[in-house]
């Protein structure tokens, strides 16, 4: 279940996003092919949406993103 939208000041804000794989499965295991896919997805998201990726951490069963958003 997702959370309600939060207030973002007009000058922007740093937000943290955490997401877990379905049933906590190890779907994001370390592998060069998966690494390329994940970086491609992040690059495409950054191109399509007005966010700046400040940091990310992908583990086997979940990931964390630090994003700078304007609104």
mmCIF file of N, CA and C in Angstrom:
data_model
loop_
_atom_site.group_PDB
_atom_site.id
_atom_site.type_symbol
_atom_site.label_atom_id
_atom_site.label_comp_id
_atom_site.label_asym_id
_atom_site.label_seq_id
_atom_site.Cartn_x
_atom_site.Cartn_y
_atom_site.Cartn_z
ATOM 1 N N UNK A 1 0.842 -1.168 0.000
ATOM 2 C CA UNK A 1 0.000 0.000 0.000
ATOM 3 C C UNK A 1 0.895 1.242 0.000
ATOM 4 N N UNK A 2 0.610 2.151 -0.889
ATOM 5 C CA UNK A 2 1.441 3.353 -0.988
ATOM 6 C C UNK A 2 1.018 4.397 0.037
ATOM 7 N N UNK A 3 1.910 5.336 0.276
ATOM 8 C CA UNK A 3 1.619 6.419 1.211
ATOM 9 C C UNK A 3 0.957 7.573 0.493
ATOM 10 N N UNK A 4 0.309 8.425 1.266
ATOM 11 C CA UNK A 4 -0.286 9.624 0.692
ATOM 12 C C UNK A 4 0.817 10.555 0.219
ATOM 13 N N UNK A 5 0.498 11.415 -0.738
ATOM 14 C CA UNK A 5 1.472 12.373 -1.235
ATOM 15 C C UNK A 5 1.926 13.303 -0.125
ATOM 16 N N UNK A 6 3.182 13.637 -0.135
ATOM 17 C CA UNK A 6 3.753 14.515 0.876
ATOM 18 C C UNK A 6 3.912 15.922 0.312
ATOM 19 N N UNK A 7 3.993 16.883 1.210
ATOM 20 C CA UNK A 7 4.216 18.269 0.811
ATOM 21 C C UNK A 7 5.671 18.443 0.391
ATOM 22 N N UNK A 8 5.884 19.033 -0.781
ATOM 23 C CA UNK A 8 7.217 19.356 -1.282
ATOM 24 C C UNK A 8 7.297 20.872 -1.388
ATOM 25 N N UNK A 9 8.247 21.525 -0.701
ATOM 26 C CA UNK A 9 8.369 22.984 -0.793
ATOM 27 C C UNK A 9 8.633 23.432 -2.238
ATOM 28 N N UNK A 10 8.348 24.683 -2.535
ATOM 29 C CA UNK A 10 8.479 25.182 -3.904
ATOM 30 C C UNK A 10 9.910 25.138 -4.415
ATOM 31 N N UNK A 11 10.917 25.169 -3.524
ATOM 32 C CA UNK A 11 12.309 25.113 -3.964
ATOM 33 C C UNK A 11 12.797 23.677 -4.184
ATOM 34 N N UNK A 12 11.963 22.694 -3.929
ATOM 35 C CA UNK A 12 12.317 21.292 -4.129
ATOM 36 C C UNK A 12 12.707 20.624 -2.826
ATOM 37 N N UNK A 13 12.917 19.317 -2.902
ATOM 38 C CA UNK A 13 13.225 18.574 -1.690
ATOM 39 C C UNK A 13 13.902 17.253 -2.052
ATOM 40 N N UNK A 14 14.664 16.733 -1.108
ATOM 41 C CA UNK A 14 15.279 15.428 -1.235
ATOM 42 C C UNK A 14 14.314 14.396 -0.664
ATOM 43 N N UNK A 15 14.008 13.367 -1.437
ATOM 44 C CA UNK A 15 13.095 12.317 -0.976
ATOM 45 C C UNK A 15 13.798 10.971 -1.065
ATOM 46 N N UNK A 16 13.394 10.064 -0.187
ATOM 47 C CA UNK A 16 13.944 8.716 -0.182
ATOM 48 C C UNK A 16 12.840 7.741 -0.545
ATOM 49 N N UNK A 17 13.142 6.840 -1.466
ATOM 50 C CA UNK A 17 12.178 5.840 -1.923
ATOM 51 C C UNK A 17 12.771 4.470 -1.649
ATOM 52 N N UNK A 18 11.979 3.609 -1.050
ATOM 53 C CA UNK A 18 12.378 2.227 -0.812
ATOM 54 C C UNK A 18 11.308 1.334 -1.415
ATOM 55 N N UNK A 19 11.733 0.304 -2.108
ATOM 56 C CA UNK A 19 10.784 -0.624 -2.714
ATOM 57 C C UNK A 19 11.335 -2.040 -2.589
ATOM 58 N N UNK A 20 10.448 -2.980 -2.286
ATOM 59 C CA UNK A 20 10.829 -4.364 -2.103
ATOM 60 C C UNK A 20 10.316 -5.194 -3.274
ATOM 61 N N UNK A 21 11.036 -6.243 -3.637
ATOM 62 C CA UNK A 21 10.577 -7.133 -4.700
ATOM 63 C C UNK A 21 9.367 -7.928 -4.222
ATOM 64 N N UNK A 22 8.649 -8.506 -5.147
ATOM 65 C CA UNK A 22 7.464 -9.287 -4.829
ATOM 66 C C UNK A 22 7.836 -10.467 -3.933
ATOM 67 N N UNK A 23 7.193 -10.571 -2.799
ATOM 68 C CA UNK A 23 7.392 -11.622 -1.805
ATOM 69 C C UNK A 23 8.823 -11.665 -1.275
ATOM 70 N N UNK A 24 9.572 -10.580 -1.411
ATOM 71 C CA UNK A 24 10.939 -10.533 -0.912
ATOM 72 C C UNK A 24 11.903 -11.450 -1.639
ATOM 73 N N UNK A 25 11.547 -11.829 -2.863
ATOM 74 C CA UNK A 25 12.412 -12.729 -3.640
ATOM 75 C C UNK A 25 13.699 -12.024 -4.035
ATOM 76 N N UNK A 26 14.738 -12.794 -4.260
ATOM 77 C CA UNK A 26 16.040 -12.242 -4.644
ATOM 78 C C UNK A 26 16.114 -12.054 -6.161
ATOM 79 N N UNK A 27 15.319 -11.139 -6.663
ATOM 80 C CA UNK A 27 15.243 -10.902 -8.108
ATOM 81 C C UNK A 27 16.297 -9.916 -8.603
ATOM 82 N N UNK A 28 16.905 -9.155 -7.695
ATOM 83 C CA UNK A 28 17.896 -8.146 -8.085
ATOM 84 C C UNK A 28 19.303 -8.620 -7.730
ATOM 85 N N UNK A 29 19.541 -9.902 -7.869
ATOM 86 C CA UNK A 29 20.839 -10.473 -7.493
ATOM 87 C C UNK A 29 21.968 -9.837 -8.315
ATOM 88 N N UNK A 30 23.172 -9.798 -7.764
ATOM 89 C CA UNK A 30 24.298 -9.199 -8.495
ATOM 90 C C UNK A 30 24.615 -9.972 -9.775
ATOM 91 N N UNK A 31 24.535 -9.282 -10.885
ATOM 92 C CA UNK A 31 24.798 -9.888 -12.188
ATOM 93 C C UNK A 31 25.032 -8.746 -13.170
ATOM 94 N N UNK A 32 26.008 -8.838 -14.052
ATOM 95 C CA UNK A 32 26.268 -7.744 -15.000
ATOM 96 C C UNK A 32 25.068 -7.404 -15.882
ATOM 97 N N UNK A 33 24.299 -8.395 -16.283
ATOM 98 C CA UNK A 33 23.128 -8.140 -17.132
ATOM 99 C C UNK A 33 22.068 -7.365 -16.354
ATOM 100 N N UNK A 34 21.800 -7.777 -15.135
ATOM 101 C CA UNK A 34 20.811 -7.075 -14.308
ATOM 102 C C UNK A 34 21.287 -5.667 -13.989
ATOM 103 N N UNK A 35 22.598 -5.498 -13.736
ATOM 104 C CA UNK A 35 23.148 -4.159 -13.489
ATOM 105 C C UNK A 35 22.896 -3.238 -14.676
ATOM 106 N N UNK A 36 23.112 -3.738 -15.895
ATOM 107 C CA UNK A 36 22.873 -2.930 -17.096
ATOM 108 C C UNK A 36 21.396 -2.565 -17.245
ATOM 109 N N UNK A 37 20.516 -3.511 -16.948
ATOM 110 C CA UNK A 37 19.078 -3.248 -17.038
ATOM 111 C C UNK A 37 18.669 -2.178 -16.025
ATOM 112 N N UNK A 38 19.147 -2.309 -14.783
ATOM 113 C CA UNK A 38 18.781 -1.348 -13.742
ATOM 114 C C UNK A 38 19.283 0.053 -14.075
ATOM 115 N N UNK A 39 20.513 0.166 -14.554
ATOM 116 C CA UNK A 39 21.043 1.483 -14.932
ATOM 117 C C UNK A 39 20.280 2.065 -16.117
ATOM 118 N N UNK A 40 19.868 1.213 -17.056
ATOM 119 C CA UNK A 40 19.070 1.680 -18.183
ATOM 120 C C UNK A 40 17.707 2.191 -17.747
ATOM 121 N N UNK A 41 17.083 1.493 -16.807
ATOM 122 C CA UNK A 41 15.781 1.924 -16.290
ATOM 123 C C UNK A 41 15.914 3.257 -15.559
ATOM 124 N N UNK A 42 16.964 3.409 -14.743
ATOM 125 C CA UNK A 42 17.177 4.679 -14.043
ATOM 126 C C UNK A 42 17.439 5.816 -15.029
ATOM 127 N N UNK A 43 18.232 5.554 -16.052
ATOM 128 C CA UNK A 43 18.510 6.575 -17.059
ATOM 129 C C UNK A 43 17.261 6.995 -17.810
ATOM 130 N N UNK A 44 16.430 6.040 -18.168
ATOM 131 C CA UNK A 44 15.182 6.357 -18.882
ATOM 132 C C UNK A 44 14.227 7.145 -17.994
ATOM 133 N N UNK A 45 14.119 6.751 -16.726
ATOM 134 C CA UNK A 45 13.243 7.470 -15.791
ATOM 135 C C UNK A 45 13.728 8.907 -15.610
ATOM 136 N N UNK A 46 15.035 9.086 -15.529
ATOM 137 C CA UNK A 46 15.575 10.435 -15.357
ATOM 138 C C UNK A 46 15.334 11.283 -16.601
ATOM 139 N N UNK A 47 15.337 10.653 -17.767
ATOM 140 C CA UNK A 47 15.068 11.385 -19.011
ATOM 141 C C UNK A 47 13.587 11.764 -19.135
ATOM 142 N N UNK A 48 12.687 10.900 -18.655
ATOM 143 C CA UNK A 48 11.254 11.131 -18.812
ATOM 144 C C UNK A 48 10.641 12.013 -17.728
ATOM 145 N N UNK A 49 11.219 11.999 -16.529
ATOM 146 C CA UNK A 49 10.626 12.712 -15.410
ATOM 147 C C UNK A 49 11.600 13.733 -14.840
ATOM 148 N N UNK A 50 11.094 14.848 -14.314
ATOM 149 C CA UNK A 50 11.978 15.907 -13.794
ATOM 150 C C UNK A 50 12.516 15.587 -12.393
ATOM 151 N N UNK A 51 13.385 14.589 -12.308
ATOM 152 C CA UNK A 51 14.016 14.221 -11.038
ATOM 153 C C UNK A 51 15.521 14.159 -11.248
ATOM 154 N N UNK A 52 16.254 14.382 -10.181
ATOM 155 C CA UNK A 52 17.696 14.192 -10.198
ATOM 156 C C UNK A 52 18.009 13.040 -9.257
ATOM 157 N N UNK A 53 18.734 12.060 -9.735
ATOM 158 C CA UNK A 53 19.092 10.914 -8.912
ATOM 159 C C UNK A 53 20.363 11.262 -8.150
ATOM 160 N N UNK A 54 20.250 11.357 -6.840
ATOM 161 C CA UNK A 54 21.396 11.686 -5.982
ATOM 162 C C UNK A 54 22.133 10.441 -5.535
ATOM 163 N N UNK A 55 21.432 9.348 -5.382
ATOM 164 C CA UNK A 55 22.057 8.107 -4.951
ATOM 165 C C UNK A 55 21.098 6.948 -5.076
ATOM 166 N N UNK A 56 21.672 5.759 -5.210
ATOM 167 C CA UNK A 56 20.839 4.568 -5.278
ATOM 168 C C UNK A 56 21.609 3.389 -4.729
ATOM 169 N N UNK A 57 20.864 2.410 -4.240
ATOM 170 C CA UNK A 57 21.437 1.184 -3.720
ATOM 171 C C UNK A 57 20.475 0.052 -4.045
ATOM 172 N N UNK A 58 20.940 -0.888 -4.860
ATOM 173 C CA UNK A 58 20.122 -2.044 -5.216
ATOM 174 C C UNK A 58 20.676 -3.264 -4.502
ATOM 175 N N UNK A 59 19.846 -3.892 -3.687
ATOM 176 C CA UNK A 59 20.213 -5.122 -3.010
ATOM 177 C C UNK A 59 19.406 -6.262 -3.638
ATOM 178 N N UNK A 60 19.607 -7.469 -3.211
ATOM 179 C CA UNK A 60 18.964 -8.610 -3.863
ATOM 180 C C UNK A 60 17.441 -8.577 -3.802
ATOM 181 N N UNK A 61 16.877 -8.072 -2.697
ATOM 182 C CA UNK A 61 15.424 -8.130 -2.547
ATOM 183 C C UNK A 61 14.757 -6.756 -2.454
ATOM 184 N N UNK A 62 15.525 -5.666 -2.496
ATOM 185 C CA UNK A 62 14.917 -4.339 -2.421
ATOM 186 C C UNK A 62 15.912 -3.289 -2.908
ATOM 187 N N UNK A 63 15.406 -2.052 -3.046
ATOM 188 C CA UNK A 63 16.303 -0.964 -3.439
ATOM 189 C C UNK A 63 15.924 0.324 -2.726
ATOM 190 N N UNK A 64 16.877 1.245 -2.693
ATOM 191 C CA UNK A 64 16.695 2.565 -2.104
ATOM 192 C C UNK A 64 17.121 3.600 -3.139
ATOM 193 N N UNK A 65 16.359 4.681 -3.248
ATOM 194 C CA UNK A 65 16.701 5.794 -4.135
ATOM 195 C C UNK A 65 16.664 7.092 -3.346
ATOM 196 N N UNK A 66 17.624 7.962 -3.602
ATOM 197 C CA UNK A 66 17.591 9.324 -3.093
ATOM 198 C C UNK A 66 17.403 10.233 -4.302
ATOM 199 N N UNK A 67 16.289 10.951 -4.328
ATOM 200 C CA UNK A 67 15.942 11.781 -5.480
ATOM 201 C C UNK A 67 15.713 13.219 -5.050
ATOM 202 N N UNK A 68 16.135 14.137 -5.897
ATOM 203 C CA UNK A 68 15.813 15.553 -5.702
ATOM 204 C C UNK A 68 14.651 15.849 -6.634
ATOM 205 N N UNK A 69 13.528 16.274 -6.057
ATOM 206 C CA UNK A 69 12.337 16.569 -6.846
ATOM 207 C C UNK A 69 11.954 18.032 -6.680
ATOM 208 N N UNK A 70 11.392 18.591 -7.730
ATOM 209 C CA UNK A 70 10.959 19.985 -7.676
ATOM 210 C C UNK A 70 9.517 20.116 -7.198
ATOM 211 N N UNK A 71 8.681 19.142 -7.524
ATOM 212 C CA UNK A 71 7.286 19.157 -7.065
ATOM 213 C C UNK A 71 6.751 17.746 -6.966
#
